[in-house]
Short mmCIF file of C-alpha atoms in Angstrom, two decimals:
data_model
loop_
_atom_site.label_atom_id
_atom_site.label_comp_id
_atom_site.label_asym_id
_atom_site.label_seq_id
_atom_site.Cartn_x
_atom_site.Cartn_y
_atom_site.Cartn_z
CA UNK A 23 87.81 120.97 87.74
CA UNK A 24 87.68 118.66 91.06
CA UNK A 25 90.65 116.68 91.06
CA UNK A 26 90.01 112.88 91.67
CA UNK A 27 91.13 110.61 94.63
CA UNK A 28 91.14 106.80 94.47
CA UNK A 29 91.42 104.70 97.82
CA UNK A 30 91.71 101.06 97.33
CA UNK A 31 90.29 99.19 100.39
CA UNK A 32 88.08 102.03 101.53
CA UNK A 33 84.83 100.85 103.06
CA UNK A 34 86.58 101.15 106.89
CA UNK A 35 89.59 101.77 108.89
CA UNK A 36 92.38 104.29 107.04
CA UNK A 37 90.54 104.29 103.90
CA UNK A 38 87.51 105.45 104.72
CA UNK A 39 89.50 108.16 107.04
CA UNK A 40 91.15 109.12 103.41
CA UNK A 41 88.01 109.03 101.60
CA UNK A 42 86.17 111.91 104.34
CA UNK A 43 89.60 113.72 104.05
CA UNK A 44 89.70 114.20 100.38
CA UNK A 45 85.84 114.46 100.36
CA UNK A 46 86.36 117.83 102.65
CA UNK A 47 88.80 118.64 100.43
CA UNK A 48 86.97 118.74 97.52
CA UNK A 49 88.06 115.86 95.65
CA UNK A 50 86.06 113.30 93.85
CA UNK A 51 86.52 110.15 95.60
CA UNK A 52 86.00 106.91 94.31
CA UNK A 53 85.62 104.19 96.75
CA UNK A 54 87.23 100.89 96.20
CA UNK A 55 85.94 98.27 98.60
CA UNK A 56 85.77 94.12 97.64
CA UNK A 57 83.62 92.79 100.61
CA UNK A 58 82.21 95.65 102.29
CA UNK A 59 79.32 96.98 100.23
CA UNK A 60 76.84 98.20 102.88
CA UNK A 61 79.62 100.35 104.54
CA UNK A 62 81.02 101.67 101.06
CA UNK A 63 77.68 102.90 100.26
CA UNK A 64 77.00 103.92 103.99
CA UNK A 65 80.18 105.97 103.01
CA UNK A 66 79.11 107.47 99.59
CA UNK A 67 76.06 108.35 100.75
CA UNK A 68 77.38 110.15 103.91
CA UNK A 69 80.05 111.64 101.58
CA UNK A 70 77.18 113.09 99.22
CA UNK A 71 75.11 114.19 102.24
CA UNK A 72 77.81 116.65 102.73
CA UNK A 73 78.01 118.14 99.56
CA UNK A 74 80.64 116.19 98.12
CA UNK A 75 81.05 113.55 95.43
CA UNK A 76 81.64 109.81 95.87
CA UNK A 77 81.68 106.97 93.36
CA UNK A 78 81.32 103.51 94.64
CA UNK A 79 83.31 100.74 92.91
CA UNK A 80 83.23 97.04 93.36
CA UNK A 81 87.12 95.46 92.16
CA UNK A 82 89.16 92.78 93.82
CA UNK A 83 92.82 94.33 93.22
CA UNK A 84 94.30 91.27 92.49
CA UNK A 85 92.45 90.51 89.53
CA UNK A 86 93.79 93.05 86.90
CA UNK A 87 90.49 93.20 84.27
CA UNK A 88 88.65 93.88 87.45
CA UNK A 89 90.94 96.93 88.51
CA UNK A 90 91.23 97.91 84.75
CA UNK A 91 87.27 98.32 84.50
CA UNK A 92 87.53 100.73 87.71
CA UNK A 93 89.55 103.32 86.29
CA UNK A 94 87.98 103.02 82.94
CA UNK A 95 85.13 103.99 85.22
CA UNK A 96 87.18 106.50 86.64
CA UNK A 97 88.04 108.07 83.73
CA UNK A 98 84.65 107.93 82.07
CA UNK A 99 83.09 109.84 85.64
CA UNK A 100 86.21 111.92 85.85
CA UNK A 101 88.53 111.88 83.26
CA UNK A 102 91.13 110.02 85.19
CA UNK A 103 93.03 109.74 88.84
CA UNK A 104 94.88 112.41 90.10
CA UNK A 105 95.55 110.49 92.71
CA UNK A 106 96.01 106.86 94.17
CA UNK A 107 95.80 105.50 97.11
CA UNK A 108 96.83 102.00 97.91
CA UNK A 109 95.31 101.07 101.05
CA UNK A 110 93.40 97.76 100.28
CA UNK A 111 95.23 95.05 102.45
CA UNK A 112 94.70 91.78 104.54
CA UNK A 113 96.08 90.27 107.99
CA UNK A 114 97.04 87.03 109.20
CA UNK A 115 98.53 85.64 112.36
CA UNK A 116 100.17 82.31 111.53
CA UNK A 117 102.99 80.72 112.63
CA UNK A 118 105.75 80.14 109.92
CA UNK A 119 105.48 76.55 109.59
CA UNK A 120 102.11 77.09 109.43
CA UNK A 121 101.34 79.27 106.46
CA UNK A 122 99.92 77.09 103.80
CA UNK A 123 100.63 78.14 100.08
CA UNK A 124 97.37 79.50 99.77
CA UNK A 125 97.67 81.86 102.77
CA UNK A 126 101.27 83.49 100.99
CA UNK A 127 99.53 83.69 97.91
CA UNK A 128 96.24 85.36 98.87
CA UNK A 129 98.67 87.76 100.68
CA UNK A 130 100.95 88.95 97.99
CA UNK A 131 98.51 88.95 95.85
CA UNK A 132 96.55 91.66 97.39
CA UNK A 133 99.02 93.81 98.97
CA UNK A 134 101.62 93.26 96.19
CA UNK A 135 99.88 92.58 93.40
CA UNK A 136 96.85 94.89 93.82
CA UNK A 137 99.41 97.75 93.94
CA UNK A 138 101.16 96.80 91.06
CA UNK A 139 97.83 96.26 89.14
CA UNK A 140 96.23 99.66 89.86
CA UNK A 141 99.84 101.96 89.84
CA UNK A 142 99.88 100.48 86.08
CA UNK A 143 96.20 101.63 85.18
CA UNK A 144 96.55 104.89 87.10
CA UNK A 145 99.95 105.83 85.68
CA UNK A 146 99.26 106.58 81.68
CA UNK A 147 96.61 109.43 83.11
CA UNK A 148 99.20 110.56 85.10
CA UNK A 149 102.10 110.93 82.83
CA UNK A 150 99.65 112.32 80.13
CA UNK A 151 98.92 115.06 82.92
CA UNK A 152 102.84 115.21 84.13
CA UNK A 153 101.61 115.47 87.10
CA UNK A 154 99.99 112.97 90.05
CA UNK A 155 100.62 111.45 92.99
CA UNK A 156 100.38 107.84 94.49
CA UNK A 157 100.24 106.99 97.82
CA UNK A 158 101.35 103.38 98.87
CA UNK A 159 100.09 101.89 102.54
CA UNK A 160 102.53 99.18 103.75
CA UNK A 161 103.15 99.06 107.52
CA UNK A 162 105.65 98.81 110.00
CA UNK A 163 106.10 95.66 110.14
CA UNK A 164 107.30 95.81 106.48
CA UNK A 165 110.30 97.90 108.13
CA UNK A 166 111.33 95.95 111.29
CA UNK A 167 109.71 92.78 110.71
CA UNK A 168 107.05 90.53 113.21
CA UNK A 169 106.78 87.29 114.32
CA UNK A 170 104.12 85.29 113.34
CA UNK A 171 103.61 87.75 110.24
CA UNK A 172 105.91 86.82 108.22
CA UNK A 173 104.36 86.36 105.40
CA UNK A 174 102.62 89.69 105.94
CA UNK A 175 105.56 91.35 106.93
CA UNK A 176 107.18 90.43 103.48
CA UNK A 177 104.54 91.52 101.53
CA UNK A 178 104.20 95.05 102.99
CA UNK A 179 108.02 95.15 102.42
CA UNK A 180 107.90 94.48 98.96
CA UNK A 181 105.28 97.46 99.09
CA UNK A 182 108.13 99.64 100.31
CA UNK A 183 110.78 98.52 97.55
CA UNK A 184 107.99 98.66 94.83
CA UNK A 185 107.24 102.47 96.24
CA UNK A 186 111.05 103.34 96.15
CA UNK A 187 111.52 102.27 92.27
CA UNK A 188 108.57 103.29 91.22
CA UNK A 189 108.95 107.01 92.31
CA UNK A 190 112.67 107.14 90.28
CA UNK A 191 110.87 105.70 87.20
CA UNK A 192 108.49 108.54 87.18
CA UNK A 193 110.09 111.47 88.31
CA UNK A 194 110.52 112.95 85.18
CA UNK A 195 107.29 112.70 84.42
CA UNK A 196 106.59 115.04 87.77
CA UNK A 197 104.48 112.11 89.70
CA UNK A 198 105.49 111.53 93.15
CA UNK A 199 105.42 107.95 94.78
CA UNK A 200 105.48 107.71 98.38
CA UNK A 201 104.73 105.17 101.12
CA UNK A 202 103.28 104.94 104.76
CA UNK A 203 104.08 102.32 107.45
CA UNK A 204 101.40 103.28 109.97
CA UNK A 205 102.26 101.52 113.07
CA UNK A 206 99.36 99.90 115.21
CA UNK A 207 96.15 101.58 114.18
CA UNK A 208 92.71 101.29 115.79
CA UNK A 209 91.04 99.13 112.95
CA UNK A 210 89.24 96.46 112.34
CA UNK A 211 91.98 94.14 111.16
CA UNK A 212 93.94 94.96 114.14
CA UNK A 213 90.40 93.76 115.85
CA UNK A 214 92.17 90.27 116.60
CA UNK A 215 95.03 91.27 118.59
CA UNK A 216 93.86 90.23 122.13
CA UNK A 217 94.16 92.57 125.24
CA UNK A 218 97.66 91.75 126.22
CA UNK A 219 99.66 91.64 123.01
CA UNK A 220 97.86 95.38 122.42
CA UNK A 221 99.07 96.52 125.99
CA UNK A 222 102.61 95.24 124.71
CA UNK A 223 102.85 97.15 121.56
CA UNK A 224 101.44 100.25 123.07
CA UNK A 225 104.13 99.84 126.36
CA UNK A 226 106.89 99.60 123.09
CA UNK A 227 104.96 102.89 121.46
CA UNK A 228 107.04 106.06 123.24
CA UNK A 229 103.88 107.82 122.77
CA UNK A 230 102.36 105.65 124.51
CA UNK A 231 98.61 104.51 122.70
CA UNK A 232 97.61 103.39 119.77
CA UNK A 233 97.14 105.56 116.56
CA UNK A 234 94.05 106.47 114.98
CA UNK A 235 93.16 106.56 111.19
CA UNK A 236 92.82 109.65 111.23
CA UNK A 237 96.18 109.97 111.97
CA UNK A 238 97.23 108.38 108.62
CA UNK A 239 94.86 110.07 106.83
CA UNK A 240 96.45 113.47 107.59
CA UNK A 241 99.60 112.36 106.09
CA UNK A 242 97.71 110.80 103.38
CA UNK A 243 96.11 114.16 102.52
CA UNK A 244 99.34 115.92 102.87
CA UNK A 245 101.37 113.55 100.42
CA UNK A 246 98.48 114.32 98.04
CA UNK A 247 99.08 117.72 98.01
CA UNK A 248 101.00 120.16 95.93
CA UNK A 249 102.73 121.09 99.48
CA UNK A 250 104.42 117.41 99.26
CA UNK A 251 105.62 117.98 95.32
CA UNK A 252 109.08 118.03 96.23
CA UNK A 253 108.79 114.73 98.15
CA UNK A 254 109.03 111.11 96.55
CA UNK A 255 110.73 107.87 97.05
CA UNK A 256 110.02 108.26 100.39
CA UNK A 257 108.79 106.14 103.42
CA UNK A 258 107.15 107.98 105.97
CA UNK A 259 106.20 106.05 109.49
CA UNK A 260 103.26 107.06 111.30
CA UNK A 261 104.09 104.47 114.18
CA UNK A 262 103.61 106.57 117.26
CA UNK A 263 107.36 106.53 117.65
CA UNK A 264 107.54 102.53 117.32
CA UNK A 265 110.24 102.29 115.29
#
């Protein structure tokens, strides 16, 4: 039987890279998106167009009964998720003094909180199986830090420390927990960087451009694989040489 892939936040950008990538893989792939319908189903349908099998699934991350209902989905489709992928995410430029209450909020509660949220519902599959894999997206600024992100910068942080207990807590059960901190990543939330600040970050990339979802999405696929078993706990950056 197919094994099944779940990608939070996949209607563009890295998760819709991770979606074609397990899709050619031969995974079922269910498609989280909260916004973006018409390019979720523009996805499914160009996932099932080449053979493969998609399931499009409308769930805010935040909100746990809405993330519960997708994997009782999941597992009513499927049978469960083999694996997770916690891509869904939002971006803010703000100065410190000016991020409202609201702004810290929203952004924990997505990055943070969404993880938390679906790692619980995908987890009792999981250890049931002894086996599975989840694959947490934070960034590099949740390493080294960035001005005017703060507030994002924490968050993805928290991502990394969550990732790091989380894979000791389930070892035993065989279920590996890692994390990526892609660098900067052609995508639409990196859309609002203007020209200069982007020919600043890639003149402080030693490889000297920016990185491509693909990119992530080939160590996505590769920390989803039985070839990554003996690998958890870790944090893997896919920065371009950044940091």
């Amino acid at each position: 039987m197919n094994k099944t892939a779940l990608v939070t936040g996949a209607a563009g950008g890295i998760g819709s890279a991770a979606a074609r990538f397990f899709a050619r893989e031969g995974y079922n792939v269910v498609i989280n998106y909260r916004h973006s319908k018409d390019a979720a189903k523009a996805l499914e349908a160009e996932i099932c167009a080449g053979g493969g099998r998609a399931l499009v699934f409308q769930a805010d991350v935040a909100i746990e009964a809405q993330v519960a209902a997708m994997f009782a989905r999941c597992a009513a489709e499927f049978g469960g998720v083999d694996v997770l992928v916690n891509n869904a995410g939002i971006a803010q430029q703000k100065l410190f003094t000016d991020i409202t209450q609201a702004d810290f909020d929203e952004m924990f509660a997505v990055s943070v909180k969404g993880c938390f949220n679906c790692c619980q519902k995908a987890l009792p599959y999981m250890v049931h199986q002894k086996k599975g894999k989840i694959i947490n997206i934070s960034s590099v600024w949740g390493v080294c830090g960035a001005s005017c992100e703060v507030h994002y910068s924490a968050a993805k942080a928290a991502v990394i420390g969550l990732t790091k207990a989380l894979a000791k807590e389930v070892a035993p059960s065989s279920i590996q927990v890692n994390c990526i901190t892609p660098g900067i990543i052609a995508t639409a939330m990196n859309a609002s960087f203007g020209f200069e600040t982007l020919e600043s970050l890639i003149s402080e990339t030693p490889l000297g451009r920016i990185g491509t979802p693909e990119d992530v999405a080939e160590i996505i696929l590769f920390l989803a694989s039985e070839k990554a078993d003996f690998i958890t706990g870790q944090v893997i950056g896919v920065d371009g040489g950044f940091h």
